[in-house]
CSV table of C-alpha atoms in Angstrom, one decimal:
chain,number,residue,atom,x,y,z
A,994,UNK,CA,103.9,101.9,121.5
A,995,UNK,CA,101.9,102.5,124.7
A,996,UNK,CA,100.2,99.9,126.6
A,997,UNK,CA,97.0,97.8,125.6
A,998,UNK,CA,94.3,98.4,123.9
A,999,UNK,CA,90.4,98.2,124.3
A,1000,UNK,CA,89.5,95.3,122.7
A,1001,UNK,CA,93.1,93.5,123.3
A,1002,UNK,CA,92.8,89.9,124.5
A,1003,UNK,CA,95.9,88.2,122.7
A,1004,UNK,CA,99.4,88.5,124.3
A,1005,UNK,CA,102.4,90.0,121.5
A,1006,UNK,CA,104.8,87.4,120.2
A,1007,UNK,CA,107.3,86.0,122.1
A,1008,UNK,CA,111.1,87.2,122.0
A,1009,UNK,CA,111.8,83.9,120.7
A,1010,UNK,CA,109.2,83.6,118.3
A,1011,UNK,CA,110.2,87.0,116.7
A,1012,UNK,CA,114.1,85.8,116.6
A,1013,UNK,CA,112.1,82.8,114.3
A,1014,UNK,CA,110.4,85.6,112.5
A,1015,UNK,CA,113.6,87.0,111.5
A,1016,UNK,CA,114.8,83.5,110.8
A,1017,UNK,CA,112.3,82.5,109.1
A,1018,UNK,CA,109.8,84.8,107.4
A,1019,UNK,CA,111.9,88.1,107.0
A,1020,UNK,CA,115.8,87.2,106.0
A,1021,UNK,CA,114.9,84.7,103.2
A,1022,UNK,CA,112.1,87.0,102.0
A,1023,UNK,CA,114.4,89.5,101.5
A,1024,UNK,CA,116.9,87.7,100.4
A,1025,UNK,CA,114.4,85.6,98.2
A,1026,UNK,CA,113.3,89.1,96.4
A,1027,UNK,CA,116.6,90.7,95.8
A,1028,UNK,CA,117.9,87.7,93.6
A,1029,UNK,CA,114.6,87.8,91.8
A,1030,UNK,CA,115.6,92.0,91.8
A,1031,UNK,CA,118.6,90.7,89.8
A,1032,UNK,CA,117.6,88.2,87.9
A,1033,UNK,CA,115.1,90.1,86.7
A,1034,UNK,CA,117.0,93.4,86.1
A,1035,UNK,CA,120.0,90.8,84.0
A,1036,UNK,CA,117.9,89.6,82.0
A,1037,UNK,CA,116.3,92.3,80.8
A,1038,UNK,CA,120.0,93.5,80.3
A,1039,UNK,CA,120.5,90.9,77.7
A,1040,UNK,CA,116.7,90.7,76.4
A,1041,UNK,CA,115.9,87.1,77.6
A,1042,UNK,CA,112.8,86.1,79.1
A,1043,UNK,CA,111.3,83.3,80.9
A,1044,UNK,CA,109.1,80.7,79.1
A,1045,UNK,CA,105.2,81.5,79.6
A,1046,UNK,CA,105.2,77.5,81.0
A,1047,UNK,CA,107.9,79.3,83.6
A,1048,UNK,CA,106.1,82.1,85.2
A,1049,UNK,CA,104.0,80.1,86.1
A,1050,UNK,CA,105.7,77.5,88.9
A,1051,UNK,CA,105.7,80.5,91.8
A,1052,UNK,CA,102.1,80.4,91.4
A,1053,UNK,CA,101.3,76.5,90.9
A,1054,UNK,CA,104.4,75.9,94.5
A,1055,UNK,CA,101.8,77.7,96.5
A,1056,UNK,CA,98.9,75.1,96.2
A,1057,UNK,CA,100.8,73.6,99.0
A,1058,UNK,CA,103.9,75.8,99.8
A,1059,UNK,CA,102.7,78.2,102.4
A,1060,UNK,CA,100.2,79.8,99.7
A,1061,UNK,CA,96.8,77.8,99.7
A,1062,UNK,CA,97.8,76.1,103.3
A,1063,UNK,CA,98.6,79.9,105.1
A,1064,UNK,CA,94.5,80.0,104.5
A,1065,UNK,CA,93.5,76.2,105.5
A,1066,UNK,CA,94.4,76.8,109.4
A,1067,UNK,CA,92.3,79.6,110.1
A,1068,UNK,CA,90.0,76.8,111.6
A,1069,UNK,CA,92.6,76.7,114.3
A,1070,UNK,CA,92.5,80.7,114.9
A,1071,UNK,CA,88.9,81.0,117.3
A,1072,UNK,CA,90.3,78.5,119.8
A,1073,UNK,CA,93.5,80.2,120.0
A,1074,UNK,CA,92.3,83.5,120.2
A,1075,UNK,CA,89.6,83.2,122.2
A,1076,UNK,CA,90.2,79.4,124.1
A,1077,UNK,CA,86.8,78.1,122.5
A,1078,UNK,CA,87.0,73.7,121.6
A,1079,UNK,CA,88.0,73.1,118.7
A,1080,UNK,CA,85.1,71.8,117.3
A,1081,UNK,CA,83.1,75.4,117.5
A,1082,UNK,CA,86.3,76.3,116.4
A,1083,UNK,CA,86.1,74.9,113.4
A,1084,UNK,CA,82.7,74.6,113.2
A,1085,UNK,CA,82.7,78.8,112.8
A,1086,UNK,CA,85.2,79.0,110.1
A,1087,UNK,CA,83.9,76.2,108.4
A,1088,UNK,CA,80.2,78.3,108.7
A,1089,UNK,CA,81.9,81.6,107.9
A,1090,UNK,CA,84.0,80.0,104.7
A,1091,UNK,CA,80.4,78.3,103.5
A,1092,UNK,CA,78.7,81.7,103.4
A,1093,UNK,CA,81.0,83.9,102.4
A,1094,UNK,CA,82.9,81.8,100.3
A,1095,UNK,CA,79.8,80.6,98.6
A,1096,UNK,CA,78.1,84.1,98.1
A,1097,UNK,CA,81.9,85.2,96.6
A,1098,UNK,CA,81.5,82.3,94.0
A,1099,UNK,CA,77.7,83.5,92.9
A,1100,UNK,CA,79.4,87.1,92.1
A,1101,UNK,CA,81.6,85.4,90.3
A,1102,UNK,CA,79.2,83.3,88.4
A,1103,UNK,CA,76.5,86.8,88.2
A,1104,UNK,CA,79.2,89.6,87.1
A,1105,UNK,CA,83.1,88.5,87.1
A,1106,UNK,CA,84.1,92.0,86.4
A,1107,UNK,CA,82.9,93.2,90.0
A,1108,UNK,CA,83.3,89.8,91.5
A,1109,UNK,CA,87.8,90.4,90.2
A,1110,UNK,CA,87.9,94.6,90.9
A,1111,UNK,CA,86.5,93.4,93.7
A,1112,UNK,CA,89.4,90.9,94.3
A,1113,UNK,CA,91.9,93.2,93.6
A,1114,UNK,CA,90.2,96.2,96.5
A,1115,UNK,CA,90.2,93.0,99.1
A,1116,UNK,CA,93.9,91.7,98.3
A,1117,UNK,CA,94.8,95.2,98.3
A,1118,UNK,CA,93.4,95.8,101.5
A,1119,UNK,CA,95.1,92.4,103.2
A,1120,UNK,CA,98.1,92.1,102.2
A,1121,UNK,CA,98.2,95.9,103.6
A,1122,UNK,CA,96.9,94.8,106.6
A,1123,UNK,CA,99.1,91.5,107.0
A,1124,UNK,CA,102.2,93.8,106.6
A,1125,UNK,CA,101.3,96.4,109.2
A,1126,UNK,CA,100.7,93.7,111.7
A,1127,UNK,CA,103.9,92.0,111.1
A,1128,UNK,CA,105.9,95.7,111.7
A,1129,UNK,CA,103.7,96.4,114.5
A,1130,UNK,CA,103.4,93.0,116.9
A,1131,UNK,CA,107.3,91.5,115.2
A,1132,UNK,CA,109.2,93.9,113.8
A,1133,UNK,CA,107.3,96.0,117.1
A,1134,UNK,CA,107.9,99.2,114.8
A,1135,UNK,CA,107.0,102.1,117.8
A,1136,UNK,CA,107.0,105.0,114.4
A,1137,UNK,CA,103.4,103.4,113.7
A,1138,UNK,CA,102.4,105.4,117.0
A,1139,UNK,CA,98.7,105.7,115.3
A,1140,UNK,CA,95.8,104.6,113.7
A,1141,UNK,CA,96.1,107.0,110.4
A,1142,UNK,CA,99.9,105.9,109.6
A,1143,UNK,CA,99.0,102.4,110.2
A,1144,UNK,CA,96.1,102.0,107.6
A,1145,UNK,CA,98.2,104.4,105.5
A,1146,UNK,CA,100.7,102.0,105.7
A,1147,UNK,CA,98.7,99.4,105.3
A,1148,UNK,CA,97.3,101.3,102.1
A,1149,UNK,CA,101.5,101.5,100.9
A,1150,UNK,CA,101.8,97.9,101.4
A,1151,UNK,CA,98.7,96.5,100.5
A,1152,UNK,CA,99.4,98.6,97.4
A,1153,UNK,CA,102.8,97.3,96.2
A,1154,UNK,CA,101.5,94.1,95.0
A,1155,UNK,CA,98.7,95.1,93.8
A,1156,UNK,CA,99.0,97.8,92.4
A,1157,UNK,CA,102.9,98.8,91.2
A,1158,UNK,CA,103.0,95.8,88.9
A,1159,UNK,CA,100.2,97.6,87.1
A,1160,UNK,CA,102.6,100.5,86.2
A,1161,UNK,CA,105.4,98.4,84.9
A,1162,UNK,CA,103.3,95.3,82.9
A,1163,UNK,CA,100.0,97.7,81.9
A,1164,UNK,CA,99.5,95.1,79.1
A,1165,UNK,CA,100.4,91.7,81.3
A,1166,UNK,CA,98.4,92.9,84.3
A,1167,UNK,CA,95.6,93.5,81.8
A,1168,UNK,CA,96.3,89.7,80.1
A,1169,UNK,CA,95.8,88.3,84.0
A,1170,UNK,CA,92.9,90.3,84.2
A,1171,UNK,CA,90.9,89.1,81.8
A,1172,UNK,CA,91.7,86.0,82.1
A,1173,UNK,CA,89.8,85.9,85.0
A,1174,UNK,CA,87.1,87.2,83.6
A,1175,UNK,CA,87.5,85.3,80.7
A,1176,UNK,CA,86.5,82.3,82.3
A,1177,UNK,CA,83.1,83.6,82.6
A,1178,UNK,CA,82.8,84.1,78.6
A,1179,UNK,CA,83.6,88.6,79.6
A,1180,UNK,CA,86.7,90.1,78.9
A,1181,UNK,CA,88.2,93.4,80.6
A,1182,UNK,CA,86.7,97.0,79.1
A,1183,UNK,CA,88.2,99.9,81.2
A,1184,UNK,CA,90.6,100.3,79.0
A,1185,UNK,CA,91.4,103.7,80.3
A,1186,UNK,CA,92.9,101.5,83.8
A,1187,UNK,CA,95.9,101.0,81.8
A,1188,UNK,CA,96.9,103.9,79.4
A,1189,UNK,CA,99.1,105.2,80.2
A,1190,UNK,CA,98.5,109.2,81.0
A,1191,UNK,CA,96.5,106.7,83.8
A,1192,UNK,CA,99.8,105.2,84.5
A,1193,UNK,CA,101.8,107.7,85.2
A,1194,UNK,CA,99.8,109.9,87.2
A,1195,UNK,CA,98.8,107.1,88.9
A,1196,UNK,CA,102.3,105.9,90.3
A,1197,UNK,CA,103.3,109.2,90.5
A,1198,UNK,CA,100.2,109.8,93.1
A,1199,UNK,CA,101.3,106.0,95.1
A,1200,UNK,CA,104.9,107.1,95.0
A,1201,UNK,CA,104.5,110.2,96.6
A,1202,UNK,CA,102.7,108.3,99.0
A,1203,UNK,CA,104.6,106.0,99.9
A,1204,UNK,CA,107.7,108.6,100.7
A,1205,UNK,CA,105.2,110.9,102.5
A,1206,UNK,CA,103.9,108.3,105.4
A,1207,UNK,CA,107.8,107.1,105.3
A,1208,UNK,CA,108.8,110.2,105.8
A,1209,UNK,CA,106.4,110.6,109.1
A,1210,UNK,CA,107.2,108.1,110.2
A,1211,UNK,CA,110.6,109.0,110.7
A,1212,UNK,CA,109.8,112.0,112.8
A,1213,UNK,CA,107.9,109.9,115.2
A,1214,UNK,CA,110.8,107.6,116.0
A,1215,UNK,CA,114.0,106.9,113.3
A,1216,UNK,CA,114.7,103.3,114.7
A,1217,UNK,CA,115.3,99.7,113.8
A,1218,UNK,CA,111.1,99.2,113.1
A,1219,UNK,CA,111.1,102.4,111.0
A,1220,UNK,CA,114.4,101.3,109.3
A,1221,UNK,CA,113.1,97.7,108.5
A,1222,UNK,CA,110.0,99.5,106.9
A,1223,UNK,CA,111.6,101.6,104.7
A,1224,UNK,CA,113.3,98.7,103.5
A,1225,UNK,CA,110.9,97.0,102.7
A,1226,UNK,CA,108.6,99.1,101.3
A,1227,UNK,CA,112.1,100.0,98.8
A,1228,UNK,CA,113.1,96.5,98.2
A,1229,UNK,CA,109.2,95.6,97.3
A,1230,UNK,CA,108.9,98.5,95.2
A,1231,UNK,CA,112.0,97.6,93.4
A,1232,UNK,CA,110.3,93.3,93.2
A,1233,UNK,CA,107.2,94.7,90.7
A,1234,UNK,CA,109.0,97.1,89.3
A,1235,UNK,CA,110.7,94.4,87.4
A,1236,UNK,CA,110.3,91.0,87.7
A,1237,UNK,CA,107.0,90.1,85.8
A,1238,UNK,CA,103.5,90.1,87.3
A,1239,UNK,CA,102.7,86.3,87.4
A,1240,UNK,CA,106.0,85.7,88.2
A,1241,UNK,CA,106.4,87.9,91.8
A,1242,UNK,CA,102.5,87.6,92.8
A,1243,UNK,CA,103.6,84.2,92.8
A,1244,UNK,CA,106.6,84.6,94.9
A,1245,UNK,CA,105.6,86.9,97.6
A,1246,UNK,CA,102.3,84.9,98.0
A,1247,UNK,CA,105.0,82.5,99.0
A,1248,UNK,CA,107.3,83.7,101.2
A,1249,UNK,CA,106.1,86.7,102.0
A,1250,UNK,CA,102.5,87.2,103.1
A,1251,UNK,CA,101.8,83.4,103.4
A,1252,UNK,CA,104.6,83.1,105.6
A,1253,UNK,CA,104.2,86.0,108.0
A,1254,UNK,CA,100.2,84.7,108.4
A,1255,UNK,CA,101.2,80.9,109.4
A,1256,UNK,CA,103.6,82.6,112.2
A,1257,UNK,CA,100.8,85.4,113.5
A,1258,UNK,CA,98.8,82.1,113.8
A,1259,UNK,CA,101.9,80.3,116.2
A,1260,UNK,CA,102.4,83.3,117.8
A,1261,UNK,CA,98.7,83.3,118.8
A,1262,UNK,CA,99.0,80.3,121.1
A,1263,UNK,CA,100.6,81.4,123.2
A,1264,UNK,CA,103.0,78.9,124.1
A,1265,UNK,CA,104.5,79.3,120.4
A,1266,UNK,CA,103.9,76.0,118.8
A,1267,UNK,CA,101.6,72.9,119.7
A,1268,UNK,CA,104.3,70.3,118.5
A,1269,UNK,CA,104.8,69.7,122.3
A,1270,UNK,CA,107.0,71.3,125.2
A,1271,UNK,CA,110.4,72.0,122.5
A,1272,UNK,CA,111.9,75.1,122.3
A,1273,UNK,CA,110.1,77.3,119.2
A,1274,UNK,CA,112.9,76.7,116.1
A,1275,UNK,CA,111.5,77.3,112.5
A,1276,UNK,CA,111.5,74.3,111.5
A,1277,UNK,CA,108.9,73.8,114.5
A,1278,UNK,CA,107.0,75.8,113.7
A,1279,UNK,CA,107.5,74.8,109.7
A,1280,UNK,CA,106.3,71.2,110.4
A,1281,UNK,CA,103.3,71.9,113.0
A,1282,UNK,CA,101.8,74.3,110.5
A,1283,UNK,CA,102.1,71.7,107.5
A,1284,UNK,CA,100.7,69.2,109.7
A,1285,UNK,CA,97.6,70.7,111.3
A,1286,UNK,CA,97.0,72.7,107.5
A,1287,UNK,CA,96.9,69.3,106.0
A,1288,UNK,CA,94.2,67.9,105.8
A,1289,UNK,CA,92.0,70.9,105.2
A,1290,UNK,CA,94.8,72.3,102.0
A,1291,UNK,CA,93.5,68.2,101.2
A,1292,UNK,CA,89.8,69.4,101.3
A,1293,UNK,CA,90.5,72.5,99.3
A,1294,UNK,CA,91.9,70.9,95.7
A,1295,UNK,CA,88.9,69.0,96.1
A,1296,UNK,CA,87.0,71.8,96.2
A,1297,UNK,CA,89.8,73.5,93.9
A,1298,UNK,CA,88.5,70.7,91.2
A,1299,UNK,CA,84.2,70.9,91.7
A,1300,UNK,CA,84.9,74.8,91.4
A,1301,UNK,CA,87.0,74.2,87.9
A,1302,UNK,CA,84.7,72.1,87.0
A,1303,UNK,CA,81.9,74.7,87.3
A,1304,UNK,CA,83.1,77.5,85.4
A,1305,UNK,CA,81.9,78.3,81.8
A,1306,UNK,CA,84.5,78.7,79.8
A,1307,UNK,CA,86.7,75.5,80.1
A,1308,UNK,CA,90.4,76.0,80.7
A,1309,UNK,CA,92.6,75.3,77.6
A,1310,UNK,CA,95.6,76.7,78.4
A,1311,UNK,CA,98.6,77.2,81.1
A,1312,UNK,CA,96.8,80.5,81.9
A,1313,UNK,CA,93.4,79.7,81.9
A,1314,UNK,CA,94.4,76.8,84.1
A,1315,UNK,CA,96.1,79.4,86.6
A,1316,UNK,CA,92.8,81.7,86.0
A,1317,UNK,CA,90.4,79.5,87.8
A,1318,UNK,CA,93.1,78.7,91.0
A,1319,UNK,CA,93.2,82.1,91.3
A,1320,UNK,CA,89.8,83.4,91.0
A,1321,UNK,CA,89.0,80.0,93.6
A,1322,UNK,CA,91.7,81.5,95.6
A,1323,UNK,CA,89.6,84.8,95.5
A,1324,UNK,CA,86.4,83.2,96.9
A,1325,UNK,CA,88.9,81.6,100.0
A,1326,UNK,CA,90.2,85.3,100.5
A,1327,UNK,CA,87.1,86.7,101.3
A,1328,UNK,CA,86.2,84.5,104.5
A,1329,UNK,CA,89.8,84.0,105.4
A,1330,UNK,CA,89.8,88.7,105.2
A,1331,UNK,CA,86.7,87.9,107.6
A,1332,UNK,CA,89.0,85.6,109.7
A,1333,UNK,CA,92.3,87.9,109.7
A,1334,UNK,CA,90.5,90.9,110.3
A,1335,UNK,CA,88.7,90.0,113.6
A,1336,UNK,CA,92.3,88.8,114.9
A,1337,UNK,CA,93.3,92.4,114.2
A,1338,UNK,CA,90.5,93.3,116.4
A,1339,UNK,CA,91.6,90.5,118.6
A,1340,UNK,CA,94.7,92.1,118.7
A,1341,UNK,CA,94.3,95.6,118.8
A,1342,UNK,CA,97.1,96.3,115.3
A,1343,UNK,CA,94.8,99.4,113.8
A,1344,UNK,CA,95.0,101.0,117.4
A,1345,UNK,CA,98.2,103.1,118.4
C-alpha cells in the first residue's frame, strides 16, 4: 500500500495485534453472523419467528457488551494519538461530546424527522469508515490502493447494515424509524421510500455498486485482502437480507462494529495494551478495555436515564424503550464520529 501518507502520525497495528484482531473480532463475527443467517433461514422455512421481546435482546446487550462501551473509550484517543496528558484528553473529548451531542439532542427536539434521517446517514458513513479502517489497518487489504476505492468501499460497507434491511424488511424498517420520531410526537410520512419500486431500483443500484467495487479491487490485487473483503461483503449481504433488522443491528453493533473500534483504540496505544508488559491477547484486550470503559459507560447510563425523562412521549413498551436508547446512541454518535474521523486523518486511512 505504499509509504506513509501526508498527515500520518500513527503506526499500523503490530503483527501480534493483527493476530488478536483475527481471533477476537474477525473469526467470531463471521461465525456468529453465519449462525444467525442459518437460524433465520430455517425459521422462515419452518414459519417460526422470535417473539418481539426476544428480538431486542442483542440491542439490550449492547448497553454493556461492546456497543455503548466502545464509544466510552474515546476519552483515551487524544492521549494515545497525540501523547497529550490524560486530563487534557478527557477535557477535549468531554467538551466535544457536550457541544456536538447537545446540539444534536436539540435537533431531535426541534425536527425529529431531519434528525432521524441524519442518524441513518451518519451511521451509514461511520459503519463504513469502521470497516475500511479494519480492511486497511488490520487485514492489510492491498487492493484498496486509492482514495476513490476506499470511499466507495466505505459506502458499500455502511450501506449493508443501513440500507439492505430496508430492501428485505420494509415494514419493520419503517416501524423502527417511526418509533424514533414517535417519541417526539411525529411519524414517517415519506411512504415512497418504502414502496416496492423504490426498493427494487435502489437494491439493483446498490448490488451493482457492491459487485463493481469488488471487481475493481480484484483487478488491483486479488490476494488475501480482497478475499476477506469479498467474503465479508457477501456474508453481510446475506445477514441483513435474512435476519430481522432489530436483531441484525443489535448483533452487528456488538460483535462486528464495536469490537473493531475497541481494537483500533488499543492499536494506537503503541504497545498494544495498557495492562502491563505481558503479551497482547484477546483476554488482555477485553479486560483492559472493559476497565477503561467502565466509568464513562456508567456516566452514559446516567445520562440515558435523564434523556429518557426529557422525551415528549414517555416510552411505554419494549419498542419505545429501545427507541429511546437508539436516539440516545444517535446523540452520542455525532461526537464519536468526529473522534473517529480525526483518527482516520491521523492514520491516513483514506489516502491510498
